[in-house]
């Protein structure tokens, strides 16, 4: 998989019957195909963890009325796992409810999972407790780091399956890492993350 600053995985299904949904990249014509038709998205960045849950629908609806087709959001690992093995998906951190709000407004979703997200967030959204683990080196093939990333993804990613576009949900794309090209050049690290995502989400088109 070529290393670029943003590594994006495209979630897809195989069009076999008229009712089956699909989102693919038509590389030959430099375009996206949604349900077999050319698709160009206009996205609004919206960080669910920075907006009170009571306002999610209002904000998403406002983006739609402004002409947006798609919402994009980061996933704040450090907020969802404030302590090792302790997970929080409640209240303003109920990302699954946020994704349903996007779906209810008939919009698509680009999910920027990370694990590093930047987002002008302390430590790029990574859990601060990672720094307390001996010999930790973040955003690398460091075993201690990848073990914690894999544990987090094993908890989070399987819950996304019903939200994938091909399964009736809003998610058309998932971004792996963020702005990595300005940090490092470790192809192995990106490929390892890519493999983790495929393991927990199933068939993907890189």
XYZ file of C-alpha atoms in Angstrom, residues 119-193:
75
model
C -7.600 17.437 15.751
C -5.775 20.156 17.700
C -6.218 17.815 20.663
C -3.720 17.091 23.446
C -1.371 14.279 22.398
C -3.225 14.029 19.095
C -6.143 12.235 20.712
C -3.976 9.381 22.015
C -4.563 8.303 25.627
C -2.050 10.088 27.890
C -1.578 6.907 29.945
C 0.361 5.425 27.024
C 3.332 7.504 28.203
C 3.407 5.548 31.449
C 4.116 2.256 29.664
C 7.833 1.324 29.652
C 9.656 1.600 26.314
C 6.606 3.152 24.648
C 7.104 4.770 21.233
C 3.853 6.032 19.724
C 3.046 6.055 15.998
C 5.558 3.323 15.276
C 5.937 -0.448 15.082
C 6.807 -0.448 18.749
C 5.281 -3.602 20.221
C 3.920 -1.882 23.325
C 2.149 0.727 21.206
C 0.725 -1.698 18.646
C -0.538 -4.002 21.399
C -2.569 -1.162 22.921
C -3.784 0.006 19.510
C -4.883 -3.515 18.614
C -6.723 -3.882 21.915
C -8.582 -0.599 21.329
C -9.459 -1.427 17.735
C -10.664 -4.906 18.757
C -13.176 -3.198 21.051
C -14.242 -0.359 18.743
C -14.119 -1.513 15.126
C -16.418 -4.579 15.297
C -19.198 -2.254 16.475
C -18.973 -0.343 13.190
C -20.032 -3.189 10.929
C -23.740 -2.381 11.010
C -22.902 1.268 10.240
C -20.953 0.492 7.048
C -22.666 1.733 3.908
C -22.819 -1.724 2.369
C -24.698 -2.898 5.477
C -27.246 -0.088 5.396
C -25.291 2.445 7.469
C -23.770 5.833 6.620
C -20.007 5.037 6.662
C -18.486 5.220 3.183
C -14.823 5.625 4.183
C -12.525 5.068 7.136
C -9.271 6.979 7.511
C -6.254 5.271 9.048
C -3.838 7.536 10.978
C -3.688 11.255 10.184
C -1.034 13.568 8.750
C 1.516 10.799 9.162
C 3.671 12.034 6.301
C 4.716 15.041 8.371
C 5.734 12.778 11.271
C 7.400 9.688 9.869
C 7.957 7.427 6.890
C 7.427 3.932 8.279
C 5.559 1.967 5.625
C 5.467 -1.033 7.935
C 3.565 0.888 10.599
C 0.888 2.044 8.160
C 0.593 -1.430 6.654
C 0.214 -2.962 10.113
C -2.625 -0.573 10.929
